[in-house]
JSON list of C-alpha atoms in Angstrom, two decimals:
[
{"chain": "A", "resi": 181, "resn": "MET", "atom": "CA", "xyz": [-47.50, 120.72, 68.73]},
{"chain": "A", "resi": 182, "resn": "LYS", "atom": "CA", "xyz": [-44.30, 120.97, 66.81]},
{"chain": "A", "resi": 183, "resn": "THR", "atom": "CA", "xyz": [-44.73, 121.04, 63.10]},
{"chain": "A", "resi": 184, "resn": "LYS", "atom": "CA", "xyz": [-42.18, 118.75, 61.58]},
{"chain": "A", "resi": 185, "resn": "VAL", "atom": "CA", "xyz": [-40.92, 119.21, 58.10]},
{"chain": "A", "resi": 186, "resn": "LEU", "atom": "CA", "xyz": [-38.39, 117.84, 55.77]},
{"chain": "A", "resi": 187, "resn": "VAL", "atom": "CA", "xyz": [-37.07, 119.84, 52.97]},
{"chain": "A", "resi": 188, "resn": "ALA", "atom": "CA", "xyz": [-34.91, 118.90, 50.29]},
{"chain": "A", "resi": 189, "resn": "GLY", "atom": "CA", "xyz": [-33.33, 122.29, 50.51]},
{"chain": "A", "resi": 190, "resn": "ALA", "atom": "CA", "xyz": [-32.81, 124.60, 47.63]},
{"chain": "A", "resi": 191, "resn": "SER", "atom": "CA", "xyz": [-33.67, 121.63, 45.55]},
{"chain": "A", "resi": 192, "resn": "ALA", "atom": "CA", "xyz": [-36.53, 120.64, 47.76]},
{"chain": "A", "resi": 193, "resn": "ALA", "atom": "CA", "xyz": [-38.86, 119.79, 44.97]},
{"chain": "A", "resi": 194, "resn": "VAL", "atom": "CA", "xyz": [-35.96, 118.20, 43.23]},
{"chain": "A", "resi": 195, "resn": "LEU", "atom": "CA", "xyz": [-34.19, 116.84, 46.31]},
{"chain": "A", "resi": 196, "resn": "ILE", "atom": "CA", "xyz": [-37.11, 115.08, 47.73]},
{"chain": "A", "resi": 197, "resn": "ALA", "atom": "CA", "xyz": [-35.24, 112.19, 46.25]},
{"chain": "A", "resi": 198, "resn": "GLY", "atom": "CA", "xyz": [-32.18, 113.38, 47.93]},
{"chain": "A", "resi": 199, "resn": "ILE", "atom": "CA", "xyz": [-30.97, 114.01, 44.44]},
{"chain": "A", "resi": 200, "resn": "ALA", "atom": "CA", "xyz": [-31.37, 117.67, 44.03]},
{"chain": "A", "resi": 201, "resn": "ILE", "atom": "CA", "xyz": [-29.40, 117.64, 40.89]},
{"chain": "A", "resi": 202, "resn": "ALA", "atom": "CA", "xyz": [-31.96, 117.46, 38.20]},
{"chain": "A", "resi": 203, "resn": "GLN", "atom": "CA", "xyz": [-30.85, 120.76, 36.79]},
{"chain": "A", "resi": 204, "resn": "VAL", "atom": "CA", "xyz": [-28.95, 120.67, 33.52]},
{"chain": "A", "resi": 205, "resn": "SER", "atom": "CA", "xyz": [-26.69, 123.44, 34.79]},
{"chain": "A", "resi": 206, "resn": "GLU", "atom": "CA", "xyz": [-23.06, 123.28, 35.77]},
{"chain": "A", "resi": 207, "resn": "HIS", "atom": "CA", "xyz": [-24.22, 123.40, 39.41]},
{"chain": "A", "resi": 208, "resn": "GLY", "atom": "CA", "xyz": [-26.35, 120.31, 38.81]},
{"chain": "A", "resi": 209, "resn": "GLU", "atom": "CA", "xyz": [-23.44, 118.46, 37.28]},
{"chain": "A", "resi": 210, "resn": "ARG", "atom": "CA", "xyz": [-21.20, 119.32, 40.24]},
{"chain": "A", "resi": 211, "resn": "ARG", "atom": "CA", "xyz": [-23.86, 118.06, 42.64]},
{"chain": "A", "resi": 212, "resn": "PHE", "atom": "CA", "xyz": [-24.19, 114.88, 40.59]},
{"chain": "A", "resi": 213, "resn": "GLN", "atom": "CA", "xyz": [-20.44, 114.33, 40.90]},
{"chain": "A", "resi": 214, "resn": "ARG", "atom": "CA", "xyz": [-20.59, 114.85, 44.70]},
{"chain": "A", "resi": 215, "resn": "ILE", "atom": "CA", "xyz": [-23.34, 112.25, 45.05]},
{"chain": "A", "resi": 216, "resn": "ASP", "atom": "CA", "xyz": [-21.65, 109.82, 42.64]},
{"chain": "A", "resi": 217, "resn": "THR", "atom": "CA", "xyz": [-19.00, 108.96, 45.21]},
{"chain": "A", "resi": 218, "resn": "ASP", "atom": "CA", "xyz": [-17.45, 106.11, 43.25]},
{"chain": "A", "resi": 219, "resn": "GLY", "atom": "CA", "xyz": [-17.16, 108.25, 40.11]},
{"chain": "A", "resi": 220, "resn": "ASP", "atom": "CA", "xyz": [-18.74, 105.71, 37.75]},
{"chain": "A", "resi": 221, "resn": "GLY", "atom": "CA", "xyz": [-21.10, 108.26, 36.17]},
{"chain": "A", "resi": 222, "resn": "ARG", "atom": "CA", "xyz": [-24.15, 106.75, 37.88]},
{"chain": "A", "resi": 223, "resn": "ILE", "atom": "CA", "xyz": [-25.83, 107.40, 41.20]},
{"chain": "A", "resi": 224, "resn": "SER", "atom": "CA", "xyz": [-26.67, 104.10, 42.79]},
{"chain": "A", "resi": 225, "resn": "ASN", "atom": "CA", "xyz": [-29.48, 103.69, 45.28]},
{"chain": "A", "resi": 226, "resn": "THR", "atom": "CA", "xyz": [-26.80, 103.28, 47.95]},
{"chain": "A", "resi": 227, "resn": "GLU", "atom": "CA", "xyz": [-25.17, 106.59, 46.99]},
{"chain": "A", "resi": 228, "resn": "SER", "atom": "CA", "xyz": [-28.57, 108.28, 46.94]},
{"chain": "A", "resi": 229, "resn": "GLU", "atom": "CA", "xyz": [-29.42, 106.91, 50.39]},
{"chain": "A", "resi": 230, "resn": "ALA", "atom": "CA", "xyz": [-26.10, 108.13, 51.82]},
{"chain": "A", "resi": 231, "resn": "PHE", "atom": "CA", "xyz": [-26.60, 111.59, 50.32]},
{"chain": "A", "resi": 232, "resn": "ARG", "atom": "CA", "xyz": [-30.10, 112.01, 51.66]},
{"chain": "A", "resi": 233, "resn": "ALA", "atom": "CA", "xyz": [-29.17, 110.66, 55.11]},
{"chain": "A", "resi": 234, "resn": "ASP", "atom": "CA", "xyz": [-26.45, 113.30, 55.29]},
{"chain": "A", "resi": 235, "resn": "ARG", "atom": "CA", "xyz": [-28.83, 115.95, 53.96]},
{"chain": "A", "resi": 236, "resn": "PHE", "atom": "CA", "xyz": [-31.48, 115.05, 56.53]},
{"chain": "A", "resi": 237, "resn": "ARG", "atom": "CA", "xyz": [-28.89, 115.12, 59.32]},
{"chain": "A", "resi": 238, "resn": "LYS", "atom": "CA", "xyz": [-27.76, 118.61, 58.25]},
{"chain": "A", "resi": 239, "resn": "LEU", "atom": "CA", "xyz": [-31.30, 119.94, 58.01]},
{"chain": "A", "resi": 240, "resn": "ASP", "atom": "CA", "xyz": [-32.21, 118.49, 61.41]},
{"chain": "A", "resi": 241, "resn": "ALA", "atom": "CA", "xyz": [-30.18, 121.10, 63.29]},
{"chain": "A", "resi": 242, "resn": "ASP", "atom": "CA", "xyz": [-31.32, 119.99, 66.75]},
{"chain": "A", "resi": 243, "resn": "ALA", "atom": "CA", "xyz": [-31.02, 116.26, 65.92]},
{"chain": "A", "resi": 244, "resn": "ASP", "atom": "CA", "xyz": [-34.51, 115.44, 67.16]},
{"chain": "A", "resi": 245, "resn": "GLY", "atom": "CA", "xyz": [-35.43, 113.16, 64.24]},
{"chain": "A", "resi": 246, "resn": "PHE", "atom": "CA", "xyz": [-37.34, 115.66, 62.13]},
{"chain": "A", "resi": 247, "resn": "VAL", "atom": "CA", "xyz": [-36.89, 119.01, 60.49]},
{"chain": "A", "resi": 248, "resn": "THR", "atom": "CA", "xyz": [-39.07, 121.89, 61.60]},
{"chain": "A", "resi": 249, "resn": "LYS", "atom": "CA", "xyz": [-40.09, 124.89, 59.56]},
{"chain": "A", "resi": 250, "resn": "ALA", "atom": "CA", "xyz": [-37.63, 126.91, 61.63]},
{"chain": "A", "resi": 251, "resn": "GLU", "atom": "CA", "xyz": [-34.81, 124.61, 60.49]},
{"chain": "A", "resi": 252, "resn": "MET", "atom": "CA", "xyz": [-35.81, 124.85, 56.87]},
{"chain": "A", "resi": 253, "resn": "PRO", "atom": "CA", "xyz": [-33.52, 126.84, 54.59]},
{"chain": "A", "resi": 254, "resn": "ASP", "atom": "CA", "xyz": [-35.08, 129.79, 52.79]},
{"chain": "A", "resi": 255, "resn": "ARG", "atom": "CA", "xyz": [-38.30, 129.40, 54.81]},
{"chain": "A", "resi": 256, "resn": "LYS", "atom": "CA", "xyz": [-39.23, 133.06, 54.34]},
{"chain": "A", "resi": 257, "resn": "LYS", "atom": "CA", "xyz": [-38.95, 132.83, 50.57]},
{"chain": "A", "resi": 258, "resn": "HIS", "atom": "CA", "xyz": [-40.96, 129.58, 50.43]},
{"chain": "A", "resi": 259, "resn": "LYS", "atom": "CA", "xyz": [-43.56, 130.83, 52.91]},
{"chain": "A", "resi": 260, "resn": "ARG", "atom": "CA", "xyz": [-44.20, 133.92, 50.79]},
{"chain": "A", "resi": 261, "resn": "SER", "atom": "CA", "xyz": [-44.56, 131.89, 47.64]},
{"chain": "A", "resi": 262, "resn": "GLY", "atom": "CA", "xyz": [-46.86, 129.32, 49.24]},
{"chain": "A", "resi": 263, "resn": "GLN", "atom": "CA", "xyz": [-44.41, 126.54, 48.44]},
{"chain": "A", "resi": 264, "resn": "LEU", "atom": "CA", "xyz": [-43.67, 125.74, 52.07]},
{"chain": "A", "resi": 265, "resn": "GLU", "atom": "CA", "xyz": [-47.15, 124.42, 52.86]},
{"chain": "A", "resi": 266, "resn": "LYS", "atom": "CA", "xyz": [-47.39, 122.64, 49.53]},
{"chain": "A", "resi": 267, "resn": "ARG", "atom": "CA", "xyz": [-44.14, 120.79, 50.18]},
{"chain": "A", "resi": 268, "resn": "PHE", "atom": "CA", "xyz": [-45.16, 119.93, 53.72]},
{"chain": "A", "resi": 269, "resn": "GLY", "atom": "CA", "xyz": [-48.35, 118.37, 52.43]},
{"chain": "A", "resi": 270, "resn": "LYS", "atom": "CA", "xyz": [-46.50, 116.25, 49.90]},
{"chain": "A", "resi": 271, "resn": "LEU", "atom": "CA", "xyz": [-43.95, 115.03, 52.40]},
{"chain": "A", "resi": 272, "resn": "ASP", "atom": "CA", "xyz": [-46.31, 114.45, 55.31]},
{"chain": "A", "resi": 273, "resn": "ALA", "atom": "CA", "xyz": [-47.65, 111.10, 54.12]},
{"chain": "A", "resi": 274, "resn": "ASP", "atom": "CA", "xyz": [-49.62, 110.32, 57.27]},
{"chain": "A", "resi": 275, "resn": "GLY", "atom": "CA", "xyz": [-51.10, 113.81, 57.54]},
{"chain": "A", "resi": 276, "resn": "ASN", "atom": "CA", "xyz": [-50.02, 114.32, 61.14]},
{"chain": "A", "resi": 277, "resn": "GLY", "atom": "CA", "xyz": [-48.33, 117.66, 60.49]},
{"chain": "A", "resi": 278, "resn": "THR", "atom": "CA", "xyz": [-44.85, 116.21, 60.78]},
{"chain": "A", "resi": 279, "resn": "VAL", "atom": "CA", "xyz": [-42.32, 114.77, 58.37]},
{"chain": "A", "resi": 280, "resn": "GLU", "atom": "CA", "xyz": [-39.97, 112.20, 59.76]},
{"chain": "A", "resi": 281, "resn": "LYS", "atom": "CA", "xyz": [-37.03, 110.60, 58.01]},
{"chain": "A", "resi": 282, "resn": "ALA", "atom": "CA", "xyz": [-39.09, 107.54, 57.06]},
{"chain": "A", "resi": 283, "resn": "GLU", "atom": "CA", "xyz": [-41.56, 109.73, 55.17]},
{"chain": "A", "resi": 284, "resn": "TYR", "atom": "CA", "xyz": [-38.71, 111.57, 53.50]},
{"chain": "A", "resi": 285, "resn": "ASP", "atom": "CA", "xyz": [-37.07, 108.29, 52.50]},
{"chain": "A", "resi": 286, "resn": "ALA", "atom": "CA", "xyz": [-40.31, 106.88, 51.09]},
{"chain": "A", "resi": 287, "resn": "MET", "atom": "CA", "xyz": [-40.83, 109.96, 48.92]},
{"chain": "A", "resi": 288, "resn": "ALA", "atom": "CA", "xyz": [-37.19, 109.89, 47.85]},
{"chain": "A", "resi": 289, "resn": "ASP", "atom": "CA", "xyz": [-37.31, 106.19, 46.96]},
{"chain": "A", "resi": 290, "resn": "SER", "atom": "CA", "xyz": [-40.42, 106.75, 44.88]},
{"chain": "A", "resi": 291, "resn": "ARG", "atom": "CA", "xyz": [-38.81, 109.62, 43.02]},
{"chain": "A", "resi": 292, "resn": "PHE", "atom": "CA", "xyz": [-35.61, 107.65, 42.45]},
{"chain": "A", "resi": 293, "resn": "GLU", "atom": "CA", "xyz": [-37.66, 104.85, 40.87]},
{"chain": "A", "resi": 294, "resn": "ARG", "atom": "CA", "xyz": [-39.50, 107.30, 38.60]},
{"chain": "A", "resi": 295, "resn": "MET", "atom": "CA", "xyz": [-36.23, 108.88, 37.50]},
{"chain": "A", "resi": 296, "resn": "ASP", "atom": "CA", "xyz": [-34.58, 105.51, 36.84]},
{"chain": "A", "resi": 297, "resn": "SER", "atom": "CA", "xyz": [-36.10, 105.18, 33.38]},
{"chain": "A", "resi": 298, "resn": "ASN", "atom": "CA", "xyz": [-34.18, 102.05, 32.38]},
{"chain": "A", "resi": 299, "resn": "GLY", "atom": "CA", "xyz": [-34.81, 100.31, 35.71]},
{"chain": "A", "resi": 300, "resn": "ASP", "atom": "CA", "xyz": [-31.17, 99.43, 36.39]},
{"chain": "A", "resi": 301, "resn": "GLY", "atom": "CA", "xyz": [-31.17, 100.76, 39.96]},
{"chain": "A", "resi": 302, "resn": "ALA", "atom": "CA", "xyz": [-28.94, 103.74, 39.18]},
{"chain": "A", "resi": 303, "resn": "LEU", "atom": "CA", "xyz": [-29.39, 107.24, 37.80]},
{"chain": "A", "resi": 304, "resn": "THR", "atom": "CA", "xyz": [-27.34, 108.81, 35.07]},
{"chain": "A", "resi": 305, "resn": "LEU", "atom": "CA", "xyz": [-27.14, 112.52, 34.49]},
{"chain": "A", "resi": 306, "resn": "ASP", "atom": "CA", "xyz": [-29.16, 111.99, 31.29]},
{"chain": "A", "resi": 307, "resn": "GLU", "atom": "CA", "xyz": [-31.97, 110.25, 33.21]},
{"chain": "A", "resi": 308, "resn": "ILE", "atom": "CA", "xyz": [-32.08, 113.09, 35.70]},
{"chain": "A", "resi": 309, "resn": "ARG", "atom": "CA", "xyz": [-32.11, 115.69, 32.93]},
{"chain": "A", "resi": 310, "resn": "ASP", "atom": "CA", "xyz": [-34.89, 113.85, 31.09]},
{"chain": "A", "resi": 311, "resn": "HIS", "atom": "CA", "xyz": [-36.96, 113.60, 34.26]},
{"chain": "A", "resi": 312, "resn": "ARG", "atom": "CA", "xyz": [-36.44, 117.27, 35.01]},
{"chain": "A", "resi": 313, "resn": "GLN", "atom": "CA", "xyz": [-37.47, 118.31, 31.51]},
{"chain": "A", "resi": 314, "resn": "LYS", "atom": "CA", "xyz": [-40.63, 116.18, 31.69]},
{"chain": "A", "resi": 315, "resn": "HIS", "atom": "CA", "xyz": [-41.40, 117.55, 35.15]},
{"chain": "A", "resi": 316, "resn": "HIS", "atom": "CA", "xyz": [-41.05, 121.15, 33.95]},
{"chain": "A", "resi": 317, "resn": "LYS", "atom": "CA", "xyz": [-43.09, 120.48, 30.83]},
{"chain": "A", "resi": 318, "resn": "ARG", "atom": "CA", "xyz": [-45.90, 118.94, 32.91]},
{"chain": "A", "resi": 319, "resn": "HIS", "atom": "CA", "xyz": [-46.01, 121.96, 35.20]},
{"chain": "A", "resi": 320, "resn": "LYS", "atom": "CA", "xyz": [-45.68, 124.43, 32.37]},
{"chain": "A", "resi": 321, "resn": "ASP", "atom": "CA", "xyz": [-48.49, 122.82, 30.38]},
{"chain": "A", "resi": 322, "resn": "GLY", "atom": "CA", "xyz": [-50.63, 122.89, 33.44]}
]
């Protein structure tokens, strides 16, 4: 059986939302600007959906509707650290050992909603930074 996986790439934990830009770094700001296609300083749900559809398409190298471990970037690094299996488990909502686009989208939508602290249906760089800081604090504090 093929093991299907979706990864939000180098930002997998972050990109699950298709918004792998939660870093406060210059790189994160550049990624924010790429996703914010209309340049209004906010990432709308529509922009987020377009970004993650493109991301999924790029990860799914053989275009079979899912991403396998073999298609996953940095799989050796993540496998060594144990992160690969952890991420698979989070993404594989139905527990069937595969992650399809629908599962990826559901996780991404959930994360987008959590990050959208003012509930306006769009993410600002400040909201993403705040979410990232809270996320890191939670994991750091244990």
